[in-house]
Tab-separated table of C-alpha atoms in Angstrom:
chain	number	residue	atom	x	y	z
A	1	UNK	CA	162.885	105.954	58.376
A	2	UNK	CA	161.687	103.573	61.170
A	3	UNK	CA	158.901	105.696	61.987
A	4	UNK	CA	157.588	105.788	58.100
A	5	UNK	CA	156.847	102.087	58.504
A	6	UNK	CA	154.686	102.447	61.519
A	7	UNK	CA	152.420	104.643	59.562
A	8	UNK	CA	152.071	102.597	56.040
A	9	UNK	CA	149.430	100.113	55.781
A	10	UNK	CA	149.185	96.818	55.288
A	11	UNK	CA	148.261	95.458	51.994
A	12	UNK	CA	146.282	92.123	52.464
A	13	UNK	CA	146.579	90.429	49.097
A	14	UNK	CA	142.583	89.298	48.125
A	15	UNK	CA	140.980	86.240	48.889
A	16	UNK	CA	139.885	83.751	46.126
A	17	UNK	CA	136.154	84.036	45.979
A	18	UNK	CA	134.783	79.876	46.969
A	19	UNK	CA	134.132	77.947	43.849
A	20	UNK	CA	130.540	77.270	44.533
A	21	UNK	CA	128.493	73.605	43.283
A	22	UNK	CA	125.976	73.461	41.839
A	23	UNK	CA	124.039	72.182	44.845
A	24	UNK	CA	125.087	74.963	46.651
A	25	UNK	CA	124.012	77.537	44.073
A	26	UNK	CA	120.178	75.657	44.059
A	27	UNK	CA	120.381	76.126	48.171
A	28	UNK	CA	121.554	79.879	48.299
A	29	UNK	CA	118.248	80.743	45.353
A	30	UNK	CA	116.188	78.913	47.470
A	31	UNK	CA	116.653	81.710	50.449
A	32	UNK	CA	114.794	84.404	50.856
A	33	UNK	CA	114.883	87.802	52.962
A	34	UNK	CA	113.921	87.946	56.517
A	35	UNK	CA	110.522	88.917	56.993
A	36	UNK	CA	110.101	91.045	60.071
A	37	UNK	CA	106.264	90.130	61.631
A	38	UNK	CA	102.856	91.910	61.532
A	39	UNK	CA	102.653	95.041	63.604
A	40	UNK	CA	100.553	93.750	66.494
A	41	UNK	CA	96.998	95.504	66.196
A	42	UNK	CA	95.198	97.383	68.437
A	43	UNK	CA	91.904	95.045	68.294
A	44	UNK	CA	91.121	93.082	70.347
A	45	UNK	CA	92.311	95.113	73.007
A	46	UNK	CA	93.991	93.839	76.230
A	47	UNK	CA	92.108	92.889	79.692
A	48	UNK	CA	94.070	95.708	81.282
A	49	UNK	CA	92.386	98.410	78.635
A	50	UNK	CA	89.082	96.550	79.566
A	51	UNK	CA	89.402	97.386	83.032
A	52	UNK	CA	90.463	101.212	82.666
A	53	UNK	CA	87.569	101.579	80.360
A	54	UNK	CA	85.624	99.914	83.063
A	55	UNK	CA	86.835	102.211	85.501
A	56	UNK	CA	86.261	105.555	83.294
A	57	UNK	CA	82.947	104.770	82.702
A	58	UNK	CA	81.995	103.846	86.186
A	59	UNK	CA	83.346	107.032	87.385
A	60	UNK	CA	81.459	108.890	85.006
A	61	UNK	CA	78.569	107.489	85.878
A	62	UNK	CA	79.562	107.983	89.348
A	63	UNK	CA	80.597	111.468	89.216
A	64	UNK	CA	76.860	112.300	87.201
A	65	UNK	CA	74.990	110.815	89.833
A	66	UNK	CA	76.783	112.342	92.335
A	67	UNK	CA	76.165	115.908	90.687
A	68	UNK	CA	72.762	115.234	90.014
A	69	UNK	CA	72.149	114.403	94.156
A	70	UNK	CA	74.153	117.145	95.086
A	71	UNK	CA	71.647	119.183	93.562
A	72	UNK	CA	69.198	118.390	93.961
A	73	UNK	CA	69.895	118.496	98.095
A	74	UNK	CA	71.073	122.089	97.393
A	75	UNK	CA	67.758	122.912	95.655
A	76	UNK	CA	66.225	121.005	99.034
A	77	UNK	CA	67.943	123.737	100.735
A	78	UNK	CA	67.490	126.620	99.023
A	79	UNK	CA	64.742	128.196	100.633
A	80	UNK	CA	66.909	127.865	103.903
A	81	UNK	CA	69.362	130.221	102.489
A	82	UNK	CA	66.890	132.281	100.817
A	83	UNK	CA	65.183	132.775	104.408
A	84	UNK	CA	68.344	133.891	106.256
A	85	UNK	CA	69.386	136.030	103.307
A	86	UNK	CA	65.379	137.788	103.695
A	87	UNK	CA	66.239	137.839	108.052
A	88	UNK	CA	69.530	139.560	107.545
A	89	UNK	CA	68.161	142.328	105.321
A	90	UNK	CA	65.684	143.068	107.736
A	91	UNK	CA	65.880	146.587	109.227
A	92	UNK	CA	65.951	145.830	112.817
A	93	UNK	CA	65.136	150.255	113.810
A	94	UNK	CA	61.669	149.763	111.236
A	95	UNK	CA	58.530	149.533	112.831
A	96	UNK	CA	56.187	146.390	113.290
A	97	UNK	CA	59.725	144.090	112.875
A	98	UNK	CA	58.964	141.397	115.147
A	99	UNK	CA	55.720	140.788	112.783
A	100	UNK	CA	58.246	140.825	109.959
A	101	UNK	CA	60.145	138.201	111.308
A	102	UNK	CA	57.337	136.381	112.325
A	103	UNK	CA	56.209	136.174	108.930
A	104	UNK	CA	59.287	134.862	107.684
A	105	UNK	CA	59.264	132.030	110.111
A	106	UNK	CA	55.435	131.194	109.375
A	107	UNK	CA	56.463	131.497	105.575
A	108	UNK	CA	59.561	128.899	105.701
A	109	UNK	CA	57.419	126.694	108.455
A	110	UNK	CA	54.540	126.584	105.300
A	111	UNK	CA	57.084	125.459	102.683
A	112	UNK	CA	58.530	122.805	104.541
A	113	UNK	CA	55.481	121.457	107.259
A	114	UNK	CA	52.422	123.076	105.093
A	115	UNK	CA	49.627	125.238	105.594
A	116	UNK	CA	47.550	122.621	107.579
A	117	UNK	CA	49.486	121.897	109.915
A	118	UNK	CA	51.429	125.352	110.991
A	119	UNK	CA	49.086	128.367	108.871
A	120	UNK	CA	47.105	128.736	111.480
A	121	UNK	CA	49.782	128.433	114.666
A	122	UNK	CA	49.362	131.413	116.600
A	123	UNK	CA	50.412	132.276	120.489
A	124	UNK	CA	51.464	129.315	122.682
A	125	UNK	CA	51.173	126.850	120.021
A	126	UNK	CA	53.318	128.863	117.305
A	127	UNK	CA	56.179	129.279	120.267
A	128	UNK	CA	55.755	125.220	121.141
A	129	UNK	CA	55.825	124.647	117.217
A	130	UNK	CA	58.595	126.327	116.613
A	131	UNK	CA	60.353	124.632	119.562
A	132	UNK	CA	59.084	121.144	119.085
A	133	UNK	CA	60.458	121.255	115.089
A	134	UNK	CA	64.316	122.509	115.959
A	135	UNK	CA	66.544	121.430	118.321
A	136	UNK	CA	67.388	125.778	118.627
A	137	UNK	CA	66.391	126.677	121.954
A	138	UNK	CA	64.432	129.336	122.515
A	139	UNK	CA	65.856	132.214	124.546
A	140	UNK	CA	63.317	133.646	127.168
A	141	UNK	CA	63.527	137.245	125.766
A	142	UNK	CA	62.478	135.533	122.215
A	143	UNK	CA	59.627	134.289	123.785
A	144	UNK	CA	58.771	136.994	125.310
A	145	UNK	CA	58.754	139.259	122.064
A	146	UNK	CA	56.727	136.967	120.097
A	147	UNK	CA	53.912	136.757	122.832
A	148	UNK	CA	53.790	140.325	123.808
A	149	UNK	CA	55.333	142.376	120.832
A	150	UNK	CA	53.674	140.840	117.603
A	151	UNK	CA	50.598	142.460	117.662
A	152	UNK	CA	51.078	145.764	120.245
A	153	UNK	CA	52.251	148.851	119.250
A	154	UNK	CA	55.071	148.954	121.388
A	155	UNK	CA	58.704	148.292	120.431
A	156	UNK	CA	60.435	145.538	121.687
A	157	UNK	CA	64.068	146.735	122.963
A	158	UNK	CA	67.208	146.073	120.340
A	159	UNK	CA	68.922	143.286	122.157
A	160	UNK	CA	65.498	141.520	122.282
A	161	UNK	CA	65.363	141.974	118.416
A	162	UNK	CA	68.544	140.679	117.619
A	163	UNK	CA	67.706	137.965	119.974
A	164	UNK	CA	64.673	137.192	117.758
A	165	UNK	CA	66.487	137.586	114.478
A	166	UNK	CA	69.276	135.501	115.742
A	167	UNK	CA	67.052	132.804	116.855
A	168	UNK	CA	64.638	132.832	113.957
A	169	UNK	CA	68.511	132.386	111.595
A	170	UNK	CA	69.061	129.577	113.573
A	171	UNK	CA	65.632	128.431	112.953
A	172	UNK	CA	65.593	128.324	109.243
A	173	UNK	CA	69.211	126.778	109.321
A	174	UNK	CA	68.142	124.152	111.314
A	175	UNK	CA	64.696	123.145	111.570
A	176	UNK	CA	63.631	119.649	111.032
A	177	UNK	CA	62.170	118.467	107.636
A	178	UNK	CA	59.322	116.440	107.568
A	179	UNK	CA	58.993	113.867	104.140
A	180	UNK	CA	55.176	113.506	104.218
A	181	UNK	CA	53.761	113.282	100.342
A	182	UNK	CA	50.811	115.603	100.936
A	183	UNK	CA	52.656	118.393	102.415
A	184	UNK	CA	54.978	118.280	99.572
A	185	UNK	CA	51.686	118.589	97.637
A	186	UNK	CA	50.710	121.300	99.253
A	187	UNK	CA	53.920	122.970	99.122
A	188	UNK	CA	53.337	122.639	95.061
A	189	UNK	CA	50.271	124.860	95.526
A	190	UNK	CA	51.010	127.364	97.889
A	191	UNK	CA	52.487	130.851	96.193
A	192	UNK	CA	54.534	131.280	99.394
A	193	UNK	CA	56.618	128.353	98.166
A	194	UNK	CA	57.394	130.322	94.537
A	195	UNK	CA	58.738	133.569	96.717
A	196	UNK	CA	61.041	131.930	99.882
């Protein structure tokens, strides 16, 4: 029987309510319910917003210029690659090659120093051209096969030819650009320009 009693509960008798006054019953009408604040809004916005839009729109700006200079120095370029793509098709075993090649250098030497000044380079002063305008030296045998194989009827040798070709890639790839206004002109008029 003990353990019944652990397990019955407790009756608490109820509590007499207060007997409220009539000053008390003015003070509890004149409460109201809590009023939780205005949701905080999203203008005007914070410094640190100001700053990452700041940021964003710098590196937008950034990152457009950057493309557009990038480019632009690639379109610079272009002809470069388009000249050693032109030398490495070259069939070295075809006949008249080394004039070929020689073209190719007088064509890329027209876009970039213009006709006036390297068009009509032949001989001695194409060789000291070439030489002055890249820091490429030039192999003997090269020399050679532009001086004596250009306009004969005999064949250079094949290790002479790939010397040529080799130095004429090196050449194009590094040649020295001259920024004078008129042969940029000139380069606008020439057709060679349009094709290299």
């Amino acid at each position: 029987m003990k353990s019944a009693g652990l397990f019955t509960k407790q009756v608490t008798p109820p509590q007499p309510q207060p007997h409220l006054t009539p000053e008390m019953q003015q003070l509890l009408e004149q409460l109201r319910d809590i009023h939780e604040p205005a949701p905080i809004g999203w203008w005007p916005l914070a410094p640190g917003w100001w700053i990452l839009a700041g940021i964003i729109i710098a590196l937008v700006v950034a990152s457009f210029w950057l493309f557009r200079y990038l480019r632009r120095q690639r379109q610079k370029k272009m002809y470069r690659v388009e000249g050693v793509r032109l030398l490495d098709e070259l069939n070295l075993q075809q006949p008249r090659v080394v004039e070929a090649i020689n073209v190719l250098l007088k064509r890329v030497a027209v876009v970039t120093f213009g006709r006036a000044k390297c068009g009509p380079l032949t001989g001695e002063r194409w060789i000291e051209f070439l030489r002055t305008t890249a820091d490429t030296p030039m192999p003997e045998p090269v020399h050679r096969v532009i001086l004596q194989s250009l306009y004969s009827a005999k064949d250079p040798d094949q290790q002479d030819l790939t010397a040529l070709r080799e130095y004429a890639k090196d050449w194009v790839r590094t040649h020295l650009v001259q920024e004078n206004p008129q042969s940029q002109a000139e380069q606008q008029q020439t057709p060679e320009a349009e094709h290299v």
